[in-house]
Amino acid sequence: MSDHTSSQTDDPFDRRNFVKTSAAAIGITAMGVHPFAMPSYSNDDTIRVGLIGCGGRGTGAAVQALNARENVKLIAMADAFEDRLTQSFDTISGGEREDRRDLTAQIDVPMDRRFVGFDAYKEVLPLVDVVILTTPPGFRPIHFEAAIAANKQVFMEKPVATDAPGIRRVLATAEEAKRKKLNVVVGLQRHYQTIYRAWVDRIHKGAIGDVLGGRVYWNSSGVWVRERQPGQTEMEYQMRNWYYFNWLCGDHIVEQHIHNLDVANWVKLGTPIRAQGQGGRQVRTGPDHGEIFDHHFVEFEYEDGSRVLSQCRHIPDCMNRVSEGFHGTNGTAPRPGVILSRSGQMLFKHDDENDPNPYQVEHDELFAAINGGDYKYADAKRGVEATMTAILGRMATYSGQVVEWDEALNSELSLMPERFAWDAPPPVLPDEHGRYAVPTPGVTRAL
Ligand SMILES: NC(=O)c1ccc[n+]([C@@H]2O[C@H](COP(=O)([O-])OP(=O)(O)OC[C@H]3O[C@@H](n4cnc5c(N)ncnc54)[C@H](O)[C@@H]3O)[C@@H](O)[C@H]2O)c1
């Protein structure tokens, strides 16, 4: 067990330093003169964008990037699979898009700028100014590190890793991005959503007093399954059905519930010091469901002793709720956009009906900064904190133990394969019945 009362260390991964530097990251401080001053663009200059990970979210993010400014052009694409890339290209080009704006003039991705395979990202980077990283999260540390090394500005989706070694890699890259003044936006879109900005700002200004506790939820019926196809190698199967394998996804507590845990950290202006919880799989138990749980409940403890209780469930026909609420010494903030006094009187209510789409706002703000040659966004640290909080929760539910933040963050337990190739063995393999080992609380080690 680590000692949380000792003084701050020089270790950048120490939780207290972590919180301190992340607070600094909220308002980006001048880093001094640096050799990587980003250009500003005139309306006639093209901001060249590359898409890495051409699935549902990547396709949406690319369209949002193009809708942000007319001088943004999509000029290169990469995916592990050719069919996913082609489908994405067709959608972005207008086929099945919901918004009917004609983006033709902003799309220039000839066949020789469409790259396929595990190394496809390396081909895109030299060609572009900005990169959109939207693969499954297991690859994010690798892709983000390569993007910043190549001096690219970044939009990347959450989560930013699936294990602690990946987290540390992203954290180190986040520092490098700051040093180079490269804008990084992470797709934790509640930070770009008017209702959350207004609500959390009021909580920070003391609207409910000291925040004593919180409740955060991602209870839903679950997500897609991509069934095994004849002739697939195990690596291809897991890459297609990535949601159910932790090296790729991190479990749904990481992949989806991260959003709500991120709000808890935002409200608390910090990260938890420890967690304990329980979970398992009761309904989603088939061989198509890999190794992940279908429910988790976690108690996160923050440094001031306050607790955030977290639920996430992927089971149909149960109470669905995706939300957050907080309790303070002077009142409550029972759900986003609402603040009540201690006696229950409504102090604040935000109607979000006409608010802009936060997925679009992320790109509007990022590309406005890039266009102006401004350095405004350093979201990677926040992405690390939210992802690590979710990984901490997963460690707690898988092991059934109390898990300390510092121990979790410094864990050497890597989930990633040693080699990325279609014939390479993934880190988890099925038994003779096609089933994967599922974590067992009390037996599975957390770290
Ligand atoms: N912020 C949000 O609300 C939100 C919503 C949906 C998804 N996401 C995130 O976006 C990411 C992608 O999710 P999705 O729903 O688009 O999944 P998806 O399966 O639709 O797309 C992922 C794509 O990445 C490709 N890919 C996998 N490994 C790759 C590699 N090494 N190199 C290049 N391409 C690779 C896949 O072939 C696939 O086309 C995830 O991290 C997810 O959590 C965020």
GROMACS .gro file of C-alpha atoms and ligand atoms in nm:
model
  491
    1MET     CA    1   0.000   0.000   0.000
    2SER     CA    2   0.133   0.343  -0.078
    3ASP     CA    3   0.138   0.623   0.175
    4HIS     CA    4  -0.079   0.914   0.075
    5THR     CA    5   0.044   1.137   0.351
    6SER     CA    6   0.403   1.163   0.234
    7SER     CA    7   0.519   1.480   0.062
    8GLN     CA    8   0.513   1.532  -0.313
    9THR     CA    9   0.781   1.353  -0.514
   10ASP     CA   10   0.956   1.431  -0.839
   11ASP     CA   11   0.792   1.134  -1.003
   12PRO     CA   12   0.565   1.268  -1.281
   13PHE     CA   13   0.342   0.964  -1.231
   14ASP     CA   14   0.291   1.036  -0.863
   15ARG     CA   15  -0.079   1.108  -0.817
   16ARG     CA   16  -0.022   1.441  -0.641
   17ASN     CA   17   0.206   1.569  -0.913
   18PHE     CA   18  -0.042   1.432  -1.159
   19VAL     CA   19  -0.325   1.638  -1.014
   20LYS     CA   20  -0.106   1.946  -0.990
   21THR     CA   21   0.010   1.932  -1.348
   22SER     CA   22  -0.336   1.850  -1.474
   23ALA     CA   23  -0.480   2.153  -1.295
   24ALA     CA   24  -0.216   2.357  -1.476
   25ALA     CA   25  -0.323   2.195  -1.799
   26ILE     CA   26  -0.676   2.332  -1.763
   27GLY     CA   27  -0.541   2.680  -1.827
   28ILE     CA   28  -0.243   2.631  -2.051
   29THR     CA   29   0.054   2.825  -1.925
   30ALA     CA   30   0.319   2.972  -2.150
   31MET     CA   31   0.596   2.720  -2.196
   32GLY     CA   32   0.854   2.975  -2.312
   33VAL     CA   33   0.994   3.018  -2.662
   34HIS     CA   34   0.986   2.687  -2.841
   35PRO     CA   35   1.111   2.573  -3.179
   36PHE     CA   36   0.778   2.445  -3.307
   37ALA     CA   37   0.571   2.761  -3.362
   38MET     CA   38   0.265   2.648  -3.553
   39PRO     CA   39   0.172   2.834  -3.869
   40SER     CA   40  -0.152   3.025  -3.901
   41TYR     CA   41  -0.358   2.968  -4.212
   42SER     CA   42  -0.537   3.207  -4.444
   43ASN     CA   43  -0.870   3.097  -4.585
   44ASP     CA   44  -0.689   2.994  -4.901
   45ASP     CA   45  -0.444   2.772  -4.716
   46THR     CA   46  -0.536   2.411  -4.671
   47ILE     CA   47  -0.529   2.243  -4.330
   48ARG     CA   48  -0.453   1.884  -4.428
   49VAL     CA   49  -0.624   1.619  -4.217
   50GLY     CA   50  -0.557   1.246  -4.193
   51LEU     CA   51  -0.798   0.993  -4.045
   52ILE     CA   52  -0.655   0.691  -3.861
   53GLY     CA   53  -0.927   0.444  -3.763
   54CYS     CA   54  -1.211   0.472  -4.014
   55GLY     CA   55  -1.499   0.329  -3.813
   56GLY     CA   56  -1.817   0.487  -3.687
   57ARG     CA   57  -1.658   0.755  -3.472
   58GLY     CA   58  -1.371   0.826  -3.709
   59THR     CA   59  -1.614   0.879  -3.993
   60GLY     CA   60  -1.821   1.117  -3.782
   61ALA     CA   61  -1.514   1.303  -3.657
   62ALA     CA   62  -1.382   1.348  -4.011
   63VAL     CA   63  -1.712   1.500  -4.122
   64GLN     CA   64  -1.711   1.728  -3.819
   65ALA     CA   65  -1.356   1.838  -3.901
   66LEU     CA   66  -1.461   1.922  -4.256
   67ASN     CA   67  -1.768   2.105  -4.131
   68ALA     CA   68  -1.555   2.311  -3.893
   69ARG     CA   69  -1.387   2.518  -4.166
   70GLU     CA   70  -1.392   2.520  -4.545
   71ASN     CA   71  -1.012   2.522  -4.566
   72VAL     CA   72  -0.994   2.185  -4.388
   73LYS     CA   73  -0.935   1.897  -4.628
   74LEU     CA   74  -0.930   1.524  -4.569
   75ILE     CA   75  -0.633   1.404  -4.769
   76ALA     CA   76  -0.533   1.063  -4.627
   77MET     CA   77  -0.697   0.771  -4.450
   78ALA     CA   78  -0.572   0.461  -4.268
   79ASP     CA   79  -0.747   0.158  -4.128
   80ALA     CA   80  -0.652  -0.193  -4.028
   81PHE     CA   81  -0.912  -0.320  -4.276
   82GLU     CA   82  -0.972  -0.214  -4.635
   83ASP     CA   83  -1.350  -0.266  -4.619
   84ARG     CA   84  -1.382  -0.035  -4.318
   85LEU     CA   85  -1.178   0.234  -4.494
   86THR     CA   86  -1.384   0.211  -4.812
   87GLN     CA   87  -1.711   0.222  -4.621
   88SER     CA   88  -1.592   0.527  -4.430
   89PHE     CA   89  -1.472   0.704  -4.745
   90ASP     CA   90  -1.808   0.643  -4.912
   91THR     CA   91  -1.997   0.777  -4.612
   92ILE     CA   92  -1.782   1.088  -4.578
   93SER     CA   93  -1.817   1.149  -4.950
   94GLY     CA   94  -2.191   1.181  -4.907
   95GLY     CA   95  -2.343   0.837  -4.945
   96GLU     CA   96  -2.522   0.785  -4.618
   97ARG     CA   97  -2.442   1.100  -4.427
   98GLU     CA   98  -2.720   1.262  -4.229
   99ASP     CA   99  -2.602   1.617  -4.290
  100ARG     CA  100  -2.633   1.687  -4.659
  101ARG     CA  101  -2.367   1.957  -4.693
  102ASP     CA  102  -2.162   1.892  -5.005
  103LEU     CA  103  -1.807   1.825  -4.886
  104THR     CA  104  -1.671   1.715  -5.224
  105ALA     CA  105  -1.426   2.002  -5.255
  106GLN     CA  106  -1.281   1.917  -4.914
  107ILE     CA  107  -1.217   1.547  -4.981
  108ASP     CA  108  -0.908   1.447  -5.172
  109VAL     CA  109  -0.816   1.090  -5.082
  110PRO     CA  110  -0.701   0.911  -5.398
  111MET     CA  111  -0.619   0.541  -5.378
  112ASP     CA  112  -0.251   0.611  -5.314
  113ARG     CA  113  -0.341   0.800  -4.997
  114ARG     CA  114  -0.555   0.517  -4.854
  115PHE     CA  115  -0.347   0.291  -4.633
  116VAL     CA  116  -0.437  -0.043  -4.482
  117GLY     CA  117  -0.288  -0.261  -4.206
  118PHE     CA  118  -0.126  -0.224  -3.867
  119ASP     CA  119   0.140   0.015  -3.999
  120ALA     CA  120  -0.098   0.224  -4.209
  121TYR     CA  121  -0.082   0.513  -3.959
  122LYS     CA  122   0.287   0.561  -4.038
  123GLU     CA  123   0.202   0.640  -4.401
  124VAL     CA  124  -0.055   0.905  -4.311
  125LEU     CA  125   0.150   1.108  -4.064
  126PRO     CA  126   0.405   1.265  -4.303
  127LEU     CA  127   0.125   1.384  -4.534
  128VAL     CA  128  -0.090   1.586  -4.295
  129ASP     CA  129  -0.103   1.878  -4.051
  130VAL     CA  130  -0.370   1.733  -3.823
  131VAL     CA  131  -0.451   1.374  -3.742
  132ILE     CA  132  -0.772   1.218  -3.613
  133LEU     CA  133  -0.701   0.909  -3.400
  134THR     CA  134  -1.012   0.695  -3.373
  135THR     CA  135  -0.902   0.334  -3.362
  136PRO     CA  136  -0.996   0.117  -3.063
  137PRO     CA  137  -0.816   0.262  -2.761
  138GLY     CA  138  -0.547  -0.006  -2.726
  139PHE     CA  139  -0.358   0.156  -3.015
  140ARG     CA  140  -0.391   0.514  -2.891
  141PRO     CA  141  -0.058   0.531  -2.702
  142ILE     CA  142   0.131   0.413  -3.011
  143HIS     CA  143  -0.049   0.641  -3.252
  144PHE     CA  144  -0.047   0.947  -3.027
  145GLU     CA  145   0.324   0.909  -2.959
  146ALA     CA  146   0.397   0.881  -3.332
  147ALA     CA  147   0.174   1.181  -3.411
  148ILE     CA  148   0.343   1.410  -3.161
  149ALA     CA  149   0.688   1.288  -3.263
  150ALA     CA  150   0.590   1.392  -3.618
  151ASN     CA  151   0.473   1.737  -3.488
  152LYS     CA  152   0.108   1.686  -3.575
  153GLN     CA  153  -0.189   1.849  -3.406
  154VAL     CA  154  -0.432   1.591  -3.279
  155PHE     CA  155  -0.794   1.509  -3.226
  156MET     CA  156  -0.809   1.175  -3.048
  157GLU     CA  157  -1.094   0.980  -2.907
  158LYS     CA  158  -1.123   0.856  -2.555
  159PRO     CA  159  -1.013   0.626  -2.394
  160VAL     CA  160  -0.646   0.700  -2.445
  161ALA     CA  161  -0.514   0.357  -2.338
  162THR     CA  162  -0.627   0.025  -2.193
  163ASP     CA  163  -0.351  -0.043  -1.938
  164ALA     CA  164  -0.114   0.145  -1.708
  165PRO     CA  165   0.196   0.115  -1.931
  166GLY     CA  166  -0.012   0.271  -2.212
  167ILE     CA  167  -0.130   0.545  -1.976
  168ARG     CA  168   0.228   0.635  -1.885
  169ARG     CA  169   0.320   0.648  -2.251
  170VAL     CA  170   0.034   0.889  -2.325
  171LEU     CA  171   0.125   1.099  -2.022
  172ALA     CA  172   0.484   1.134  -2.141
  173THR     CA  173   0.360   1.217  -2.491
  174ALA     CA  174   0.118   1.475  -2.346
  175GLU     CA  175   0.416   1.653  -2.190
  176GLU     CA  176   0.593   1.646  -2.524
  177ALA     CA  177   0.286   1.788  -2.698
  178LYS     CA  178   0.280   2.073  -2.446
  179ARG     CA  179   0.647   2.138  -2.499
  180LYS     CA  180   0.590   2.155  -2.873
  181LYS     CA  181   0.268   2.356  -2.832
  182LEU     CA  182   0.071   2.114  -3.042
  183ASN     CA  183  -0.304   2.136  -2.985
  184VAL     CA  184  -0.458   1.813  -2.860
  185VAL     CA  185  -0.832   1.767  -2.820
  186VAL     CA  186  -0.965   1.447  -2.663
  187GLY     CA  187  -1.318   1.330  -2.739
  188LEU     CA  188  -1.450   1.366  -2.385
  189GLN     CA  189  -1.714   1.586  -2.538
  190ARG     CA  190  -1.887   1.688  -2.216
  191HIS     CA  191  -1.607   1.946  -2.183
  192TYR     CA  192  -1.734   2.095  -2.510
  193GLN     CA  193  -2.102   2.073  -2.415
  194THR     CA  194  -2.276   2.391  -2.300
  195ILE     CA  195  -2.489   2.227  -2.032
  196TYR     CA  196  -2.188   2.063  -1.864
  197ARG     CA  197  -1.971   2.372  -1.893
  198ALA     CA  198  -2.240   2.588  -1.729
  199TRP     CA  199  -2.323   2.329  -1.461
  200VAL     CA  200  -1.970   2.235  -1.355
  201ASP     CA  201  -1.865   2.600  -1.356
  202ARG     CA  202  -2.139   2.679  -1.103
  203ILE     CA  203  -2.039   2.381  -0.888
  204HIS     CA  204  -1.678   2.502  -0.896
  205LYS     CA  205  -1.796   2.848  -0.790
  206GLY     CA  206  -1.956   2.697  -0.480
  207ALA     CA  207  -2.321   2.657  -0.583
  208ILE     CA  208  -2.359   2.341  -0.373
  209GLY     CA  209  -2.076   2.411  -0.127
  210ASP     CA  210  -1.809   2.148  -0.079
  211VAL     CA  211  -1.877   1.842  -0.291
  212LEU     CA  212  -1.918   1.551  -0.049
  213GLY     CA  213  -2.018   1.280  -0.290
  214GLY     CA  214  -2.129   1.186  -0.636
  215ARG     CA  215  -2.317   0.923  -0.835
  216VAL     CA  216  -2.220   0.846  -1.192
  217TYR     CA  217  -2.390   0.601  -1.427
  218TRP     CA  218  -2.358   0.437  -1.766
  219ASN     CA  219  -2.630   0.178  -1.752
  220SER     CA  220  -2.746   0.067  -2.097
  221SER     CA  221  -2.832  -0.245  -2.290
  222GLY     CA  222  -2.486  -0.288  -2.443
  223VAL     CA  223  -2.325  -0.260  -2.785
  224TRP     CA  224  -2.268  -0.452  -3.108
  225VAL     CA  225  -2.118  -0.798  -3.150
  226ARG     CA  226  -1.915  -0.880  -3.463
  227GLU     CA  227  -1.940  -1.254  -3.505
  228ARG     CA  228  -1.648  -1.477  -3.596
  229GLN     CA  229  -1.625  -1.539  -3.970
  230PRO     CA  230  -1.481  -1.847  -4.141
  231GLY     CA  231  -1.112  -1.814  -4.226
  232GLN     CA  232  -1.037  -1.536  -3.977
  233THR     CA  233  -0.718  -1.562  -3.779
  234GLU     CA  234  -0.763  -1.511  -3.405
  235MET     CA  235  -0.599  -1.169  -3.441
  236GLU     CA  236  -0.842  -1.063  -3.711
  237TYR     CA  237  -1.139  -1.189  -3.510
  238GLN     CA  238  -1.036  -0.991  -3.202
  239MET     CA  239  -0.960  -0.681  -3.407
  240ARG     CA  240  -1.309  -0.697  -3.563
  241ASN     CA  241  -1.487  -0.781  -3.236
  242TRP     CA  242  -1.263  -0.548  -3.039
  243TYR     CA  243  -1.516  -0.440  -2.778
  244TYR     CA  244  -1.487  -0.768  -2.590
  245PHE     CA  245  -1.107  -0.784  -2.554
  246ASN     CA  246  -0.931  -0.578  -2.293
  247TRP     CA  247  -0.609  -0.514  -2.481
  248LEU     CA  248  -0.818  -0.333  -2.742
  249CYS     CA  249  -1.113  -0.196  -2.544
  250GLY     CA  250  -1.037  -0.195  -2.171
  251ASP     CA  251  -1.388  -0.327  -2.084
  252HIS     CA  252  -1.699  -0.109  -2.102
  253ILE     CA  253  -1.614   0.061  -1.772
  254VAL     CA  254  -1.321   0.210  -1.962
  255GLU     CA  255  -1.475   0.246  -2.307
  256GLN     CA  256  -1.806   0.412  -2.213
  257HIS     CA  257  -1.825   0.484  -1.842
  258ILE     CA  258  -1.508   0.693  -1.881
  259HIS     CA  259  -1.735   0.984  -1.977
  260ASN     CA  260  -1.910   0.986  -1.640
  261LEU     CA  261  -1.592   0.923  -1.442
  262ASP     CA  262  -1.436   1.214  -1.630
  263VAL     CA  263  -1.720   1.437  -1.508
  264ALA     CA  264  -1.654   1.320  -1.151
  265ASN     CA  265  -1.285   1.414  -1.182
  266TRP     CA  266  -1.382   1.745  -1.341
  267VAL     CA  267  -1.621   1.832  -1.058
  268LYS     CA  268  -1.371   1.715  -0.793
  269LEU     CA  269  -1.076   1.886  -0.970
  270GLY     CA  270  -0.868   1.578  -0.909
  271THR     CA  271  -0.844   1.203  -0.943
  272PRO     CA  272  -0.938   0.933  -0.691
  273ILE     CA  273  -0.680   0.804  -0.447
  274ARG     CA  274  -0.825   0.452  -0.433
  275ALA     CA  275  -1.116   0.237  -0.541
  276GLN     CA  276  -1.295  -0.081  -0.447
  277GLY     CA  277  -1.585  -0.246  -0.619
  278GLN     CA  278  -1.758  -0.548  -0.757
  279GLY     CA  279  -1.868  -0.676  -1.092
  280GLY     CA  280  -1.913  -0.975  -1.315
  281ARG     CA  281  -2.097  -1.107  -1.618
  282GLN     CA  282  -2.439  -1.256  -1.573
  283VAL     CA  283  -2.624  -1.210  -1.900
  284ARG     CA  284  -2.365  -1.138  -2.166
  285THR     CA  285  -2.178  -1.464  -2.125
  286GLY     CA  286  -2.145  -1.618  -2.473
  287PRO     CA  287  -1.827  -1.695  -2.666
  288ASP     CA  288  -1.892  -1.382  -2.878
  289HIS     CA  289  -1.846  -1.172  -2.564
  290GLY     CA  290  -1.476  -1.228  -2.510
  291GLU     CA  291  -1.353  -1.161  -2.159
  292ILE     CA  292  -1.529  -0.844  -2.037
  293PHE     CA  293  -1.784  -0.802  -1.757
  294ASP     CA  294  -2.142  -0.689  -1.816
  295HIS     CA  295  -2.167  -0.490  -1.491
  296HIS     CA  296  -1.939  -0.301  -1.250
  297PHE     CA  297  -2.006  -0.105  -0.931
  298VAL     CA  298  -1.718   0.098  -0.790
  299GLU     CA  299  -1.667   0.326  -0.492
  300PHE     CA  300  -1.401   0.583  -0.575
  301GLU     CA  301  -1.243   0.773  -0.286
  302TYR     CA  302  -1.100   1.122  -0.344
  303GLU     CA  303  -0.826   1.286  -0.142
  304ASP     CA  304  -1.068   1.491   0.072
  305GLY     CA  305  -1.249   1.175   0.178
  306SER     CA  306  -1.547   1.228  -0.051
  307ARG     CA  307  -1.677   0.927  -0.244
  308VAL     CA  308  -1.810   0.888  -0.596
  309LEU     CA  309  -2.028   0.580  -0.650
  310SER     CA  310  -2.016   0.449  -1.002
  311GLN     CA  311  -2.241   0.204  -1.185
  312CYS     CA  312  -2.208   0.075  -1.536
  313ARG     CA  313  -2.409  -0.205  -1.687
  314HIS     CA  314  -2.455  -0.358  -2.030
  315ILE     CA  315  -2.771  -0.564  -1.977
  316PRO     CA  316  -3.099  -0.518  -2.168
  317ASP     CA  317  -3.436  -0.458  -2.001
  318CYS     CA  318  -3.298  -0.298  -1.686
  319MET     CA  319  -3.299   0.062  -1.565
  320ASN     CA  320  -3.103   0.262  -1.819
  321ARG     CA  321  -2.930   0.578  -1.705
  322VAL     CA  322  -2.632   0.772  -1.839
  323SER     CA  323  -2.583   1.064  -1.603
  324GLU     CA  324  -2.400   1.221  -1.311
  325GLY     CA  325  -2.511   1.385  -0.987
  326PHE     CA  326  -2.330   1.544  -0.692
  327HIS     CA  327  -2.410   1.628  -0.331
  328GLY     CA  328  -2.260   1.922  -0.146
  329THR     CA  329  -2.267   2.087   0.194
  330ASN     CA  330  -2.511   2.353   0.067
  331GLY     CA  331  -2.715   2.175  -0.196
  332THR     CA  332  -2.724   1.917  -0.470
  333ALA     CA  333  -2.657   1.898  -0.840
  334PRO     CA  334  -2.876   1.594  -0.904
  335ARG     CA  335  -2.826   1.576  -1.279
  336PRO     CA  336  -2.646   1.777  -1.548
  337GLY     CA  337  -2.790   2.126  -1.582
  338VAL     CA  338  -2.974   2.130  -1.247
  339ILE     CA  339  -2.871   2.276  -0.912
  340LEU     CA  340  -3.092   2.267  -0.602
  341SER     CA  341  -3.058   2.432  -0.264
  342ARG     CA  342  -3.043   2.215   0.047
  343SER     CA  343  -3.420   2.257   0.087
  344GLY     CA  344  -3.480   2.147  -0.272
  345GLN     CA  345  -3.537   2.489  -0.427
  346MET     CA  346  -3.429   2.513  -0.793
  347LEU     CA  347  -3.125   2.746  -0.811
  348PHE     CA  348  -3.023   2.676  -1.168
  349LYS     CA  349  -3.170   2.492  -1.463
  350HIS     CA  350  -3.021   2.482  -1.809
  351ASP     CA  351  -3.238   2.388  -2.104
  352ASP     CA  352  -3.008   2.229  -2.361
  353GLU     CA  353  -3.258   2.196  -2.643
  354ASN     CA  354  -3.092   2.452  -2.866
  355ASP     CA  355  -2.733   2.391  -2.758
  356PRO     CA  356  -2.475   2.313  -3.026
  357ASN     CA  357  -2.368   1.954  -3.085
  358PRO     CA  358  -2.061   1.901  -2.864
  359TYR     CA  359  -1.904   1.664  -3.118
  360GLN     CA  360  -1.909   1.954  -3.364
  361VAL     CA  361  -1.794   2.209  -3.106
  362GLU     CA  362  -1.481   2.000  -3.038
  363HIS     CA  363  -1.378   2.040  -3.400
  364ASP     CA  364  -1.498   2.399  -3.439
  365GLU     CA  365  -1.279   2.505  -3.147
  366LEU     CA  366  -0.981   2.291  -3.240
  367PHE     CA  367  -0.970   2.403  -3.603
  368ALA     CA  368  -1.029   2.768  -3.511
  369ALA     CA  369  -0.716   2.746  -3.292
  370ILE     CA  370  -0.515   2.565  -3.557
  371ASN     CA  371  -0.626   2.807  -3.826
  372GLY     CA  372  -0.514   3.102  -3.617
  373GLY     CA  373  -0.180   2.943  -3.528
  374ASP     CA  374  -0.292   2.944  -3.163
  375TYR     CA  375  -0.205   2.692  -2.896
  376LYS     CA  376  -0.517   2.644  -2.683
  377TYR     CA  377  -0.590   2.278  -2.619
  378ALA     CA  378  -0.395   2.033  -2.405
  379ASP     CA  379  -0.661   1.772  -2.336
  380ALA     CA  380  -0.433   1.468  -2.329
  381LYS     CA  381  -0.365   1.490  -1.956
  382ARG     CA  382  -0.737   1.503  -1.887
  383GLY     CA  383  -0.783   1.204  -2.116
  384VAL     CA  384  -0.515   1.020  -1.919
  385GLU     CA  385  -0.680   1.102  -1.587
  386ALA     CA  386  -1.024   0.988  -1.697
  387THR     CA  387  -0.890   0.672  -1.861
  388MET     CA  388  -0.676   0.586  -1.560
  389THR     CA  389  -0.972   0.637  -1.327
  390ALA     CA  390  -1.170   0.386  -1.531
  391ILE     CA  391  -0.877   0.141  -1.539
  392LEU     CA  392  -0.850   0.178  -1.161
  393GLY     CA  393  -1.218   0.086  -1.136
  394ARG     CA  394  -1.165  -0.217  -1.361
  395MET     CA  395  -0.871  -0.330  -1.150
  396ALA     CA  396  -1.092  -0.304  -0.841
  397THR     CA  397  -1.386  -0.500  -0.985
  398TYR     CA  398  -1.171  -0.768  -1.149
  399SER     CA  399  -0.967  -0.829  -0.835
  400GLY     CA  400  -1.221  -0.754  -0.562
  401GLN     CA  401  -0.942  -0.570  -0.380
  402VAL     CA  402  -0.891  -0.212  -0.267
  403VAL     CA  403  -0.665  -0.065  -0.533
  404GLU     CA  404  -0.456   0.246  -0.473
  405TRP     CA  405  -0.418   0.502  -0.751
  406ASP     CA  406  -0.039   0.517  -0.725
  407GLU     CA  407  -0.004   0.140  -0.742
  408ALA     CA  408  -0.245   0.119  -1.034
  409LEU     CA  409  -0.071   0.394  -1.227
  410ASN     CA  410   0.268   0.232  -1.179
  411SER     CA  411   0.147  -0.118  -1.266
  412GLU     CA  412   0.368  -0.304  -1.512
  413LEU     CA  413   0.081  -0.526  -1.622
  414SER     CA  414   0.069  -0.481  -1.999
  415LEU     CA  415  -0.234  -0.608  -2.190
  416MET     CA  416  -0.087  -0.550  -2.535
  417PRO     CA  417   0.041  -0.816  -2.778
  418GLU     CA  418   0.412  -0.838  -2.844
  419ARG     CA  419   0.362  -0.830  -3.219
  420PHE     CA  420   0.098  -0.679  -3.446
  421ALA     CA  421   0.039  -0.906  -3.744
  422TRP     CA  422  -0.260  -1.104  -3.867
  423ASP     CA  423  -0.086  -1.431  -3.784
  424ALA     CA  424   0.043  -1.314  -3.444
  425PRO     CA  425  -0.121  -1.452  -3.128
  426PRO     CA  426  -0.327  -1.195  -2.934
  427PRO     CA  427  -0.257  -1.186  -2.560
  428VAL     CA  428  -0.575  -1.382  -2.474
  429LEU     CA  429  -0.677  -1.698  -2.655
  430PRO     CA  430  -0.996  -1.908  -2.648
  431ASP     CA  431  -1.014  -2.254  -2.492
  432GLU     CA  432  -1.126  -2.560  -2.690
  433HIS     CA  433  -1.491  -2.444  -2.658
  434GLY     CA  434  -1.412  -2.102  -2.801
  435ARG     CA  435  -1.443  -1.935  -2.461
  436TYR     CA  436  -1.206  -1.685  -2.304
  437ALA     CA  437  -1.101  -1.670  -1.940
  438VAL     CA  438  -1.311  -1.416  -1.752
  439PRO     CA  439  -1.168  -1.230  -1.449
  440THR     CA  440  -1.268  -1.375  -1.111
  441PRO     CA  441  -1.277  -1.143  -0.808
  442GLY     CA  442  -1.064  -1.281  -0.528
  443VAL     CA  443  -0.847  -1.467  -0.779
  444THR     CA  444  -0.757  -1.227  -1.059
  445ARG     CA  445  -0.469  -1.000  -0.973
  446ALA     CA  446  -0.536  -0.630  -1.009
  447LEU     CA  447  -0.193  -0.505  -1.105
  448LIG     N1  448  -1.669   1.030  -2.767
  448LIG     C1  449  -1.766   0.947  -2.797
  448LIG     O1  450  -1.881   0.969  -2.762
  448LIG     C2  451  -1.736   0.822  -2.874
  448LIG     C3  452  -1.839   0.757  -2.942
  448LIG     C4  453  -1.807   0.641  -3.012
  448LIG     C5  454  -1.678   0.593  -3.012
  448LIG     N2  455  -1.581   0.660  -2.945
  448LIG     C6  456  -1.443   0.608  -2.942
  448LIG     O2  457  -1.392   0.607  -3.074
  448LIG     C7  458  -1.303   0.497  -3.090
  448LIG     C8  459  -1.349   0.414  -3.209
  448LIG     O3  460  -1.479   0.364  -3.185
  448LIG     P1  461  -1.579   0.327  -3.305
  448LIG     O4  462  -1.713   0.320  -3.244
  448LIG     O5  463  -1.556   0.419  -3.419
  448LIG     O6  464  -1.529   0.180  -3.341
  448LIG     P2  465  -1.529   0.114  -3.487
  448LIG     O7  466  -1.505  -0.032  -3.468
  448LIG     O8  467  -1.651   0.155  -3.561
  448LIG     O9  468  -1.403   0.180  -3.557
  448LIG     C9  469  -1.270   0.153  -3.523
  448LIG    C10  470  -1.191   0.147  -3.653
  448LIG    O10  471  -1.051   0.143  -3.625
  448LIG    C11  472  -0.993   0.046  -3.712
  448LIG     N3  473  -0.867   0.001  -3.655
  448LIG    C12  474  -0.848  -0.089  -3.555
  448LIG     N4  475  -0.717  -0.100  -3.527
  448LIG    C13  476  -0.652  -0.017  -3.612
  448LIG    C14  477  -0.514   0.015  -3.631
  448LIG     N5  478  -0.419  -0.040  -3.555
  448LIG     N6  479  -0.483   0.104  -3.727
  448LIG    C15  480  -0.579   0.159  -3.804
  448LIG     N7  481  -0.711   0.132  -3.791
  448LIG    C16  482  -0.746   0.046  -3.694
  448LIG    C17  483  -1.099  -0.062  -3.724
  448LIG    O11  484  -1.077  -0.147  -3.834
  448LIG    C18  485  -1.226   0.022  -3.735
  448LIG    O12  486  -1.254   0.058  -3.867
  448LIG    C19  487  -1.303   0.423  -2.959
  448LIG    O13  488  -1.197   0.465  -2.879
  448LIG    C20  489  -1.433   0.466  -2.895
  448LIG    O14  490  -1.428   0.462  -2.754
  448LIG    C21  491  -1.606   0.775  -2.878
   0.00000   0.00000   0.00000
